Short mmCIF file of C-alpha atoms and ligand atoms in Angstrom, two decimals:
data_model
loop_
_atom_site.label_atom_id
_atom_site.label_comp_id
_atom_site.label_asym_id
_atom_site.label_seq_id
_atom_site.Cartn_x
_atom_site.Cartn_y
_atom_site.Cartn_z
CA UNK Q 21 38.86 79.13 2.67
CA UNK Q 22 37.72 78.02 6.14
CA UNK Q 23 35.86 74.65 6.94
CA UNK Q 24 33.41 75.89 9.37
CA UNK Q 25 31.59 73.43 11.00
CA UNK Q 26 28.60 75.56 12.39
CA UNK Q 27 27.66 77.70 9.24
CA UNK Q 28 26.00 76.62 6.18
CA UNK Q 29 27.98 77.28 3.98
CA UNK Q 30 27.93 75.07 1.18
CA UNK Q 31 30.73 73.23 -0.74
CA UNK Q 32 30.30 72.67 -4.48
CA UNK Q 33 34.07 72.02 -5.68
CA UNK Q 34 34.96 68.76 -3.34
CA UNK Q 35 38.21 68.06 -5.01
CA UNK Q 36 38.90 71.28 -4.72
CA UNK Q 37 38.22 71.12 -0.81
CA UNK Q 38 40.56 68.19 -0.89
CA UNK Q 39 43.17 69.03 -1.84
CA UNK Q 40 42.93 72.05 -0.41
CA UNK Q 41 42.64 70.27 3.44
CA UNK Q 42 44.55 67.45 2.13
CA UNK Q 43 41.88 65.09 2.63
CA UNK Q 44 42.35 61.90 0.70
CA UNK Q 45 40.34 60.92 -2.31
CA UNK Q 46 37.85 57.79 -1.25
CA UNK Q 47 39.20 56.00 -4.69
CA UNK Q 48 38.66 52.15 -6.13
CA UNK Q 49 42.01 51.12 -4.50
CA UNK Q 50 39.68 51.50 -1.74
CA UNK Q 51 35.78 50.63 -2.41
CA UNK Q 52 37.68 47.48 -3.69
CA UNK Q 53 38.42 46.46 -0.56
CA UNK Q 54 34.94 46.61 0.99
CA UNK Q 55 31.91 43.78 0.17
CA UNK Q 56 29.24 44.90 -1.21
CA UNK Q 57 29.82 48.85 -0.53
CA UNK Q 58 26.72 51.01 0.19
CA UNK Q 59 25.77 53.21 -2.54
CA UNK Q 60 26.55 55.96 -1.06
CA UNK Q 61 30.13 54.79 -1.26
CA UNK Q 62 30.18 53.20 -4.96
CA UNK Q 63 29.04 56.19 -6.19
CA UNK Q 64 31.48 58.85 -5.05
CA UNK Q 65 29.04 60.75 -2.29
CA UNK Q 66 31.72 59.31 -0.23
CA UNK Q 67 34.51 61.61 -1.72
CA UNK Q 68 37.25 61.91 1.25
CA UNK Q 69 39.30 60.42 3.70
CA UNK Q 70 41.86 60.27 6.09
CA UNK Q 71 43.41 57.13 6.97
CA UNK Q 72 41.10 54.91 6.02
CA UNK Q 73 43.78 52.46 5.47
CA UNK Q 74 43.76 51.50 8.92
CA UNK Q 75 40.52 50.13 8.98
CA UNK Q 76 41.18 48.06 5.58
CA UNK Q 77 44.00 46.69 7.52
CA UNK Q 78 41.76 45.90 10.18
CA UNK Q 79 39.02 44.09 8.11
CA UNK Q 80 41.86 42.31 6.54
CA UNK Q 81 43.04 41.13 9.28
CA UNK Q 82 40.35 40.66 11.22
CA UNK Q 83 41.41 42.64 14.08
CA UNK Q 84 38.83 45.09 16.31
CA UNK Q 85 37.54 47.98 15.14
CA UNK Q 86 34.98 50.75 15.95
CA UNK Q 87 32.87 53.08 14.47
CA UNK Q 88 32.43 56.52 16.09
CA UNK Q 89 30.00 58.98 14.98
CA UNK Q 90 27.39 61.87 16.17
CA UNK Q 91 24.49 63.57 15.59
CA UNK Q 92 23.07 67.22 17.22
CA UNK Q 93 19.70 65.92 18.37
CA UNK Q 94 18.14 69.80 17.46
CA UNK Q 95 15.00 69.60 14.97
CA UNK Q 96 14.27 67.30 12.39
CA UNK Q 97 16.04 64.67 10.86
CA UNK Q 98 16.14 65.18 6.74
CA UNK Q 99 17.50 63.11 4.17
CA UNK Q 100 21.35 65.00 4.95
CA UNK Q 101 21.38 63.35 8.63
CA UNK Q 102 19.69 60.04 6.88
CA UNK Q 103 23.15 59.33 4.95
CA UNK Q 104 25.38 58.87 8.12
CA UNK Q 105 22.64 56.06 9.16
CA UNK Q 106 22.64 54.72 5.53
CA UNK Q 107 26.39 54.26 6.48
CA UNK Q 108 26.02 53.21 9.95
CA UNK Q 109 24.01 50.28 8.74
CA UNK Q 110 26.17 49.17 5.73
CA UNK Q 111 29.11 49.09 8.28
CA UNK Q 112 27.06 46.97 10.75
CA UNK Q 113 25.90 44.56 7.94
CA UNK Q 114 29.89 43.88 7.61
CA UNK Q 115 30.03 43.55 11.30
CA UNK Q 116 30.98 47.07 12.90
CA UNK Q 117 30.69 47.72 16.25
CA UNK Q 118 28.78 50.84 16.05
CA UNK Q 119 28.82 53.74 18.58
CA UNK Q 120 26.95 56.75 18.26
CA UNK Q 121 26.80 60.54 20.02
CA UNK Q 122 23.73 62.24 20.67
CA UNK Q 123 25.38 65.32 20.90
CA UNK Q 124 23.11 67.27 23.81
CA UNK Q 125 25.73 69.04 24.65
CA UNK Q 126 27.13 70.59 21.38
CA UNK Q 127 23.24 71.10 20.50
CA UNK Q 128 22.68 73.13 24.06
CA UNK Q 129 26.15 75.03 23.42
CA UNK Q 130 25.68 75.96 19.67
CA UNK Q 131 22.17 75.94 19.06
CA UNK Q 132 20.61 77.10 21.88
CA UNK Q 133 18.23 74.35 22.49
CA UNK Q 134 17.77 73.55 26.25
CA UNK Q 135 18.95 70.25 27.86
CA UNK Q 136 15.36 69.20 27.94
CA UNK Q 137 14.59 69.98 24.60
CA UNK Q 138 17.44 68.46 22.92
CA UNK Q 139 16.74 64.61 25.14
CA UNK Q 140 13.02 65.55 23.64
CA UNK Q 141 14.35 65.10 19.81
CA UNK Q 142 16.88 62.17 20.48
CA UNK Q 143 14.31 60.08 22.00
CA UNK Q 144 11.29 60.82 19.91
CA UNK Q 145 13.04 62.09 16.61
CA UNK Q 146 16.75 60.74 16.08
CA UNK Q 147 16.85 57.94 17.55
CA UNK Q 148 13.61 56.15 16.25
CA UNK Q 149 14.97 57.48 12.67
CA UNK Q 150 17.99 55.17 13.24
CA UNK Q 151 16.50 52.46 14.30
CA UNK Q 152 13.50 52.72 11.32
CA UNK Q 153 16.36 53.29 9.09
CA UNK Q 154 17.75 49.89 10.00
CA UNK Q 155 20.31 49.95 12.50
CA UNK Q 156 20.14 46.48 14.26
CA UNK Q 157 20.77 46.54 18.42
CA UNK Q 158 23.31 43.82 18.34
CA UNK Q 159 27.04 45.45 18.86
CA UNK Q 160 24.80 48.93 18.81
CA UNK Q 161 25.76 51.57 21.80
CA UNK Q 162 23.84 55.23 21.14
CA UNK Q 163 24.96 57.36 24.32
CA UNK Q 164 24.09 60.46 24.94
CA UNK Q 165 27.13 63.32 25.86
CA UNK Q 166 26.26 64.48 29.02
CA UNK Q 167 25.41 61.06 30.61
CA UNK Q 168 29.06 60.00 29.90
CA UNK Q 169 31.65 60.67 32.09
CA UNK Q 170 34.44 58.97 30.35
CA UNK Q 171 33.89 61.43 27.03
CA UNK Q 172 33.42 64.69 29.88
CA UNK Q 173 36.65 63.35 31.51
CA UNK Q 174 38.47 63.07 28.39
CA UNK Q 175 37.15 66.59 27.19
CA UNK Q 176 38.62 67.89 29.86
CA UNK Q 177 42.27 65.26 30.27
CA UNK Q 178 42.95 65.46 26.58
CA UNK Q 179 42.59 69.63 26.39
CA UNK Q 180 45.69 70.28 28.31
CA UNK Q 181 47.45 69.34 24.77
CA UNK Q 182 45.43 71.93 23.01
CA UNK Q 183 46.03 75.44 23.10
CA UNK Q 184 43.72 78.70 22.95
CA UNK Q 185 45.69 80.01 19.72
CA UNK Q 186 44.69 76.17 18.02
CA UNK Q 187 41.18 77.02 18.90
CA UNK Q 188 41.13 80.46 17.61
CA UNK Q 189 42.85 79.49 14.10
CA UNK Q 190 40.73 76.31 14.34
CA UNK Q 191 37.12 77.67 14.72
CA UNK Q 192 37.63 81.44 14.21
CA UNK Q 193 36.43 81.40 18.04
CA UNK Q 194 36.64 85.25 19.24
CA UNK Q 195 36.54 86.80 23.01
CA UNK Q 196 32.51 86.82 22.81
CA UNK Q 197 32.40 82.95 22.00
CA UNK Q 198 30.37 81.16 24.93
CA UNK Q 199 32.83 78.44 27.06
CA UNK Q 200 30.47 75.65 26.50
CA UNK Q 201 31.04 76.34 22.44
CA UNK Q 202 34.45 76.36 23.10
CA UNK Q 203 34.54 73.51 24.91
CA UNK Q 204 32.09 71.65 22.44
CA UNK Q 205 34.76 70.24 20.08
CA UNK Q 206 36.92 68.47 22.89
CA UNK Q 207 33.77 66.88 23.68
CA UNK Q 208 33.54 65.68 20.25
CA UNK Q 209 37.13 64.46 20.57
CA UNK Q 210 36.01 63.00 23.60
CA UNK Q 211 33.26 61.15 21.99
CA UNK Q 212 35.72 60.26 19.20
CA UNK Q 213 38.68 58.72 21.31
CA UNK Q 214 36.88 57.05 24.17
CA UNK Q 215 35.99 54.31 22.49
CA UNK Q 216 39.45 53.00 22.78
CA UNK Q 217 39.89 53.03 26.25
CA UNK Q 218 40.41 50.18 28.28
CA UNK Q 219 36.58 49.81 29.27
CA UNK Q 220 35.47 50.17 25.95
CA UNK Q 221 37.49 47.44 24.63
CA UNK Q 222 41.04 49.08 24.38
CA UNK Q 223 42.75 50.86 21.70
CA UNK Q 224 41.93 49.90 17.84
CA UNK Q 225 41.19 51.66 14.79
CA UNK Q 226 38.44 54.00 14.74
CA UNK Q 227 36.14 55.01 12.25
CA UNK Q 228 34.31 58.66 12.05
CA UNK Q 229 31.84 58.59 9.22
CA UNK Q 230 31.02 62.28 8.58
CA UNK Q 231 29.81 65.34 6.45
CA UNK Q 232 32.95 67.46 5.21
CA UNK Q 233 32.19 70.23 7.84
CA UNK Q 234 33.40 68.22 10.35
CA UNK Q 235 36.93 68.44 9.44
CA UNK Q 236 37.71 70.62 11.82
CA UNK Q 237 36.86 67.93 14.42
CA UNK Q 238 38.46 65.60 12.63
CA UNK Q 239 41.91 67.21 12.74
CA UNK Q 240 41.94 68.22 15.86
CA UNK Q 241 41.15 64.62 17.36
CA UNK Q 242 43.75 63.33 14.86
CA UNK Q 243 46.57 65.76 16.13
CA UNK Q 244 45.46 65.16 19.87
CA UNK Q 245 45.14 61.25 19.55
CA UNK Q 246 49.13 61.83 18.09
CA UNK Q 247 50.08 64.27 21.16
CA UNK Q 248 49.24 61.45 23.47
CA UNK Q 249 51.75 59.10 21.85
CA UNK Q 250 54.52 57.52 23.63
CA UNK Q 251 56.55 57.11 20.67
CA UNK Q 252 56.87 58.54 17.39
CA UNK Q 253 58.06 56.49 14.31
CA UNK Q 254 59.46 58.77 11.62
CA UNK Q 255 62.41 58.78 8.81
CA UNK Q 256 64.63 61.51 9.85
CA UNK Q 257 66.57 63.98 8.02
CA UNK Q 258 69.19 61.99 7.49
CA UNK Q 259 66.98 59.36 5.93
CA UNK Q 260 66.81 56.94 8.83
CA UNK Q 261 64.07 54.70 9.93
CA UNK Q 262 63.69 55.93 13.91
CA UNK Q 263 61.69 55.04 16.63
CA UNK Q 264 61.44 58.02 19.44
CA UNK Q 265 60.46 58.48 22.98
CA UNK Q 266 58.30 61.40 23.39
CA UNK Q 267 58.04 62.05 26.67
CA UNK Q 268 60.77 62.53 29.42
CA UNK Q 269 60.07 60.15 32.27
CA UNK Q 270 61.06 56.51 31.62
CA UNK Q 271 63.23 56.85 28.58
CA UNK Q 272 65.13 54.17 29.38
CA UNK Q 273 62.27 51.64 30.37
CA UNK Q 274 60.68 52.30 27.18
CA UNK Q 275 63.31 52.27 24.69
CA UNK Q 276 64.13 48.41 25.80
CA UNK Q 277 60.24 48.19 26.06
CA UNK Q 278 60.35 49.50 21.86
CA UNK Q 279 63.07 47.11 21.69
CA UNK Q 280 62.49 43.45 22.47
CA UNK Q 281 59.17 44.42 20.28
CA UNK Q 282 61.17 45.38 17.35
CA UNK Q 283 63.26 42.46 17.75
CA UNK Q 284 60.17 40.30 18.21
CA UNK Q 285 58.78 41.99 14.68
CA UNK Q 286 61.59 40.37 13.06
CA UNK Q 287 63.89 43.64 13.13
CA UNK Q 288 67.69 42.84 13.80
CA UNK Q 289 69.89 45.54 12.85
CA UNK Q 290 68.18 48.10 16.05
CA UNK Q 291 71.20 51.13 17.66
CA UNK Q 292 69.96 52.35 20.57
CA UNK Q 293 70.58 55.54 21.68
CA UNK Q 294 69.77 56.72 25.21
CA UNK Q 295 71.03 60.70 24.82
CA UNK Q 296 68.48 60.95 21.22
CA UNK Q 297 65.77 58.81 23.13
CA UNK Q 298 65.75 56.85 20.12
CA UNK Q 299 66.26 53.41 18.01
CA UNK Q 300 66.85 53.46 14.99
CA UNK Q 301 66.00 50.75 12.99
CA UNK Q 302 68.78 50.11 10.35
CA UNK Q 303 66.69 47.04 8.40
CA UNK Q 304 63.22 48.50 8.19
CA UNK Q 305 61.95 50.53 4.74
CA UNK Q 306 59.88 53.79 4.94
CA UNK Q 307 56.57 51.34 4.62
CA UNK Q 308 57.51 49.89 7.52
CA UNK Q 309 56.98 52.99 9.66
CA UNK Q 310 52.87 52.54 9.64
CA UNK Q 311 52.86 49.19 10.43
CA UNK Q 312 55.52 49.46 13.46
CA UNK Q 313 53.89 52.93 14.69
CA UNK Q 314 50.43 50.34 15.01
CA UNK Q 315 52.35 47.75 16.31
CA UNK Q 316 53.67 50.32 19.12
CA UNK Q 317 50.34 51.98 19.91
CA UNK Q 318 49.24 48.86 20.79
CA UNK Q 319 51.47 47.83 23.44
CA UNK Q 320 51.79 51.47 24.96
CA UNK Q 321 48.85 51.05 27.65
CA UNK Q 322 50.89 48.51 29.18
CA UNK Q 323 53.59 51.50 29.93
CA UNK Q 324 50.44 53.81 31.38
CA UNK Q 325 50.14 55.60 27.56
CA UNK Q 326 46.67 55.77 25.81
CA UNK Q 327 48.07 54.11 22.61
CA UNK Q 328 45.51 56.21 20.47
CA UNK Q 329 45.50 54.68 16.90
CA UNK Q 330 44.58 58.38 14.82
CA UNK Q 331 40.89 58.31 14.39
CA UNK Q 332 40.05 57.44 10.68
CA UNK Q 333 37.42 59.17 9.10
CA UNK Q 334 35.31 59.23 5.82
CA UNK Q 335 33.64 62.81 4.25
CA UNK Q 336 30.54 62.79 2.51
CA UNK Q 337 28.80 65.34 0.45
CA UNK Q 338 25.98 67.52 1.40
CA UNK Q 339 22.94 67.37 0.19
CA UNK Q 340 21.88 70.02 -2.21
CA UNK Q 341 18.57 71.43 -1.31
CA UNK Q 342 15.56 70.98 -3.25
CA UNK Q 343 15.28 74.77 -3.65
CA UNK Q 344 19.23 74.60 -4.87
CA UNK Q 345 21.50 75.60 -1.94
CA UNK Q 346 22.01 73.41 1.12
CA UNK Q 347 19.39 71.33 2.69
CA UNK Q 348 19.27 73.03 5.78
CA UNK Q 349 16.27 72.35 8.65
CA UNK Q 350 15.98 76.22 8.97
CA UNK Q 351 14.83 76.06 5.71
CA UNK Q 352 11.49 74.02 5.14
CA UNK Q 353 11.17 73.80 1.61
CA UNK Q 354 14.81 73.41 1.20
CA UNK Q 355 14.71 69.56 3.11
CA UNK Q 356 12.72 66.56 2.85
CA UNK Q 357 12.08 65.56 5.86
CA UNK Q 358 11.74 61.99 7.55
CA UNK Q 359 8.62 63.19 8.87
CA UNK Q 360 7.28 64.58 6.25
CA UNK Q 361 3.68 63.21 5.28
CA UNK Q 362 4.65 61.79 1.38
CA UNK Q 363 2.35 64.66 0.13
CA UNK Q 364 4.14 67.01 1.49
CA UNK Q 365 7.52 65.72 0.15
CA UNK Q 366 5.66 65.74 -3.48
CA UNK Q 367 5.09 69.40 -3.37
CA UNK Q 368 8.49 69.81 -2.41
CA UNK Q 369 9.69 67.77 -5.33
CA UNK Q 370 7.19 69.13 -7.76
CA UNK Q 371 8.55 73.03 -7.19
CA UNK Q 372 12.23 71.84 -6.78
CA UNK Q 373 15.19 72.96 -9.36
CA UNK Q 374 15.90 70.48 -11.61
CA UNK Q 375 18.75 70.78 -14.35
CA UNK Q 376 16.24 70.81 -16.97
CA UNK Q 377 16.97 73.10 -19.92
CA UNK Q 378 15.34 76.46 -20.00
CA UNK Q 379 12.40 75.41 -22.08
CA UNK Q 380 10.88 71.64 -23.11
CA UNK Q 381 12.20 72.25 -27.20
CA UNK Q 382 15.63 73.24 -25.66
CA UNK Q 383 15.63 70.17 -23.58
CA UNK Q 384 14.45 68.24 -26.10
CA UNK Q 385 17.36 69.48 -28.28
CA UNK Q 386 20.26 69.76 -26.22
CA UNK Q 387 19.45 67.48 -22.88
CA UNK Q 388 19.37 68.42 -19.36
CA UNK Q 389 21.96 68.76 -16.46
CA UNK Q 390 21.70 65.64 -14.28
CA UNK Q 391 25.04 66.27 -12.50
CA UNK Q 392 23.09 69.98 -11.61
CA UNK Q 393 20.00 68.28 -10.89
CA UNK Q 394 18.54 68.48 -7.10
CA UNK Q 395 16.14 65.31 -8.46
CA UNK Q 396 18.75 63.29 -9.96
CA UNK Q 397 20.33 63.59 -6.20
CA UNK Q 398 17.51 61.90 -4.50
CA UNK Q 399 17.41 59.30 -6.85
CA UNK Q 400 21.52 58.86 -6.60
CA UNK Q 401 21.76 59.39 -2.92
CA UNK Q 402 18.40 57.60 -1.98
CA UNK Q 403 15.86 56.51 -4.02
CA UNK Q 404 17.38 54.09 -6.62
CA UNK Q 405 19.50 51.01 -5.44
CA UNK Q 406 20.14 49.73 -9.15
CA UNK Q 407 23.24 51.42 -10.39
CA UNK Q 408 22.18 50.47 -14.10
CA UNK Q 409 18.54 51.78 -13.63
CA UNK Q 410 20.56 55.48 -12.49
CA UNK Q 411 22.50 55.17 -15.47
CA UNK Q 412 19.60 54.63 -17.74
CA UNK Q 413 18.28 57.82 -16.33
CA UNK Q 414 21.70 60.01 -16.85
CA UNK Q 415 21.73 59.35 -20.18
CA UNK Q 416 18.35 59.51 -21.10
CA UNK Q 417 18.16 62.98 -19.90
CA UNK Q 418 21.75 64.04 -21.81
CA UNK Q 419 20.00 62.82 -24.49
CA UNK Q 420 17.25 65.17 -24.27
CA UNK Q 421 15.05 62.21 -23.85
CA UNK Q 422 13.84 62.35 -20.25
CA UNK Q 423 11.48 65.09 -18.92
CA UNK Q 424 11.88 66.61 -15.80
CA UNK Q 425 7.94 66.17 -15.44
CA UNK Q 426 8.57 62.46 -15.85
CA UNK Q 427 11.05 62.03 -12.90
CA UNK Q 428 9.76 64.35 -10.85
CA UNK Q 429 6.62 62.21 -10.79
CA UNK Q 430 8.80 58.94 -10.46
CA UNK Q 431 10.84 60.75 -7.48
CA UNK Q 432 8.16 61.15 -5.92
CA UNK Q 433 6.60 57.74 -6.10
CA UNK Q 434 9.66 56.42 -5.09
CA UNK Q 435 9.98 59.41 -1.97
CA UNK Q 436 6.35 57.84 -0.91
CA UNK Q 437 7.31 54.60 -0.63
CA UNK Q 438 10.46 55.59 1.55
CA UNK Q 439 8.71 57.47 3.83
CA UNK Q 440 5.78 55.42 4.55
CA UNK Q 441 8.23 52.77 5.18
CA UNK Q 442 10.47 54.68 7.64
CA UNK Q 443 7.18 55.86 8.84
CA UNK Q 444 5.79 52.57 9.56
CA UNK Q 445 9.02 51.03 11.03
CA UNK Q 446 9.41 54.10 13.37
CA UNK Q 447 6.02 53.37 15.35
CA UNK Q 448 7.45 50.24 16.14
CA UNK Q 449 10.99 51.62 17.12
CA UNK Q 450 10.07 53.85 19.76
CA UNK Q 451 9.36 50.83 21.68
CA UNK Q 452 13.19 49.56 21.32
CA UNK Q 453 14.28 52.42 22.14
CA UNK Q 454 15.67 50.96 25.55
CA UNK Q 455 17.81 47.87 24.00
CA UNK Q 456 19.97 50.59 22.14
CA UNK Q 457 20.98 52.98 24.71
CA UNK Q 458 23.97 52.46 26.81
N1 LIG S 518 29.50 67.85 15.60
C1 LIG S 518 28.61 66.91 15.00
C2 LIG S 518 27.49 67.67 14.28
O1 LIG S 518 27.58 68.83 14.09
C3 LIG S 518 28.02 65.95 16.00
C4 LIG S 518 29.02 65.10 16.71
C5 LIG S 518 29.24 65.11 18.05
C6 LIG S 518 29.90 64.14 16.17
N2 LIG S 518 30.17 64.21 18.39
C7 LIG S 518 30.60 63.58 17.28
C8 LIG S 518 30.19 63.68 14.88
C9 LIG S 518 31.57 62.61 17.10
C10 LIG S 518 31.16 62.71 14.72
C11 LIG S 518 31.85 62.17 15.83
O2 LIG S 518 26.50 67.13 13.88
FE1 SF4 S 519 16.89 66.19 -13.73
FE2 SF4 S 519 15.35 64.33 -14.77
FE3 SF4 S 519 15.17 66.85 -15.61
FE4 SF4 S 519 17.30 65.38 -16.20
S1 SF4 S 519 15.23 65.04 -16.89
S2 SF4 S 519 17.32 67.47 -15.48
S3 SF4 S 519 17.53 64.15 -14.35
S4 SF4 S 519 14.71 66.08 -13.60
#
């Protein structure tokens, strides 16, 4: 199995796709650690990680952090691209600086929209979505890719650590793949890493809040952000705790440099060892090694590195479309669009696949499917806020008790109201359009 980021394929077994990636499960240990989580994470849409921990250290600890994310400005918005924003806006309420990619340039290279079209749908589609979605201006940046020079620079700085082979295993990229394509994800990782240069307020924890497909990205700005690492913090072979230089220039300078910070962690028993361009650190434990690899990131600008901390990132689920396979803008009657006049959105509701049994006795007798339900989604993902008021409906259709007829009719109340309210904000956001762009 293959993660590709540009198909549609869909994804029904998550775990599966975990483990499989080794993508961490979003568990309790962490939603524990966040006030008031969104619903999106309480209820498990949120299934995935990678290093989130970083970022609970940071809100512990009150240190900087960013978010990162990005959106193809090609089309319509639907309710899919609506659950980044639903996170965007939970994140700012908690007081994230929030940073966001209008990809142009991915959406010129992959979809073939031109550059004209794609600034067309940022500034009259996406962006007005965010901002009628709820996004506040304050500590709000929305760029888009090809105005930014510091995300084309880094595209094009940070690729000489990645390889043609990488990209070929990576993204199944094959001699008749176009060079902007190709290029596309190291402007991604461009997007995702310059956020913690110097300008943009240095290096910190970064957090990518994306759909699974984006994996791919993920791990490839993970492994680069790594590459670019003065030092490397590991237990060796032998079972010691071991700070190393990984570069050849300086060793000397920046062992002492790793040093007198060790020392000044509170580490005593350090050997030095010039010829292994190492230190190892007799006193520390193997949970020691994240906090002094942080520690060390930190301080590496000062000796000309980057300092990347590894971006962090979170993996929702898709959307399943109302006609029962992904929600997909290609597909009409498969999406519910922002757009869409609340009529519209009805029909689509009213002919969608619900988990219903075959016939109403059957129902009646045995209970429906909520868990295969495409109308039990909207309410879960975005319809009902009241966690109690979703359970009431789970188990009332288990029980054979609630009709499809009846929530598809509630859905759809509930759809109107949404819309007309998104609808309504949005005339008013095109006007702010200007306080959100960098
Ligand atoms: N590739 C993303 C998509 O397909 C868009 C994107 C561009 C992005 N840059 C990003 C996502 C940075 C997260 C972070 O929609
Ligand atoms: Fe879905 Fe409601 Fe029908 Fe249950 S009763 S299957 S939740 S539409």
């Amino acid at each position: 199995m293959k993660i590709d980021p540009w198909s549609s394929t869909t994804y029904q077994d998550y775990a599966r796709l975990r483990d499989e990636f080794g993508i961490d499960e979003f568990d309790d240990r962490l939603i524990k650690n966040l006030p008031n989580p969104n619903k999106l994470i309480r209820r498990g849409i949120v299934f995935g990680h990678r290093g989130y921990d970083l970022i609970i250290d940071s809100i512990k600890n009150k240190k900087p952090w960013a978010i990162l994310t990005g959106l193809m400005p090609s089309g319509k918005m639907h309710l899919g691209h609506k659950m980044v924003i639903d996170q965007l806006v939970y994140y700012q309420s908690i007081g994230a600086e929030i940073n966001i990619a209008v990809a142009d340039i991915e959406a010129y290279a992959t979809r073939g929209y031109t550059m004209e079209e794609t600034k067309n749908f940022a500034l009259n589609e996406y962006i007005p979505n965010y901002i009628a979605l709820g996004l506040k201006p304050d500590k709000c940046r929305i760029y888009f890719q090809s105005k930014n020079s510091d995300v084309k620079d880094l595209a094009y700085l940070l690729g000489k650590k990645i390889n043609w082979s990488q990209m070929q295993a990576t993204y199944g990229f094959t001699g008749s793949s176009n060079m902007s394509h190709i290029f596309s994800p190291l402007v991604q990782t461009g997007d995702i890493l310059h956020v913690q240069l110097k300008k943009y307020g240095g290096n910190k924890a970064t957090l990518v809040p994306v759909g699974v497909d984006q994996d791919p990205h993920i791990r490839l700005s993970r492994d680069v952000a790594q590459s670019y690492r003065l030092y490397n913090v590991t237990k060796t072979k032998d079972k010691k705790i071991g700070v190393f230089v990984k570069v050849d220039e300086n060793i000397k300078d920046l062992l002492n440099f790793a040093e007198k910070k060790l020392k000044q962690m509170g580490f005593k028993k350090l050997k030095k060892i010039t010829d292994y361009k190492a230190i190892y650190i007799e006193d520390a434990k193997e949970k020691d090694i994240k906090y002094i690899n942080v520690e060390l990131a930190e301080i590496e600008p000062k000796k000309g590195g980057y300092g990347f901390f590894q971006p962090s990132a979170t993996f929702h689920r898709f959307m399943t479309g109302l006609t029962g396979d992904k929600m997909s803008s290609s597909k009409p009657e498969s999406a519910i669009f922002l757009t869409d006049k609340p009529e519209v959105a009805k029909k689509k509701i009213m002919s969608s696949k619900t988990g219903g049994a075959v016939s109403l006795e059957e129902h009646k007798k045995h209970g429906g499917k909520p868990e295969e339900c495409v109308v039990y989604e909207l309410f879960l993902y975005h319809l009902i806020e009241d966690d109690k008021e979703l359970q009431n409906i789970y188990t009332s259709c288990k029980k054979g008790k609630q009709m499809c007829g009846m929530c598809k009719k509630y859905a759809s109340e509930l759809m109107e109201k949404l819309l007309k309210e998104i609808q309504e904000k949005r005339k008013d956001a095109i006007k702010e359009i200007d306080k959100y762009l960098s």
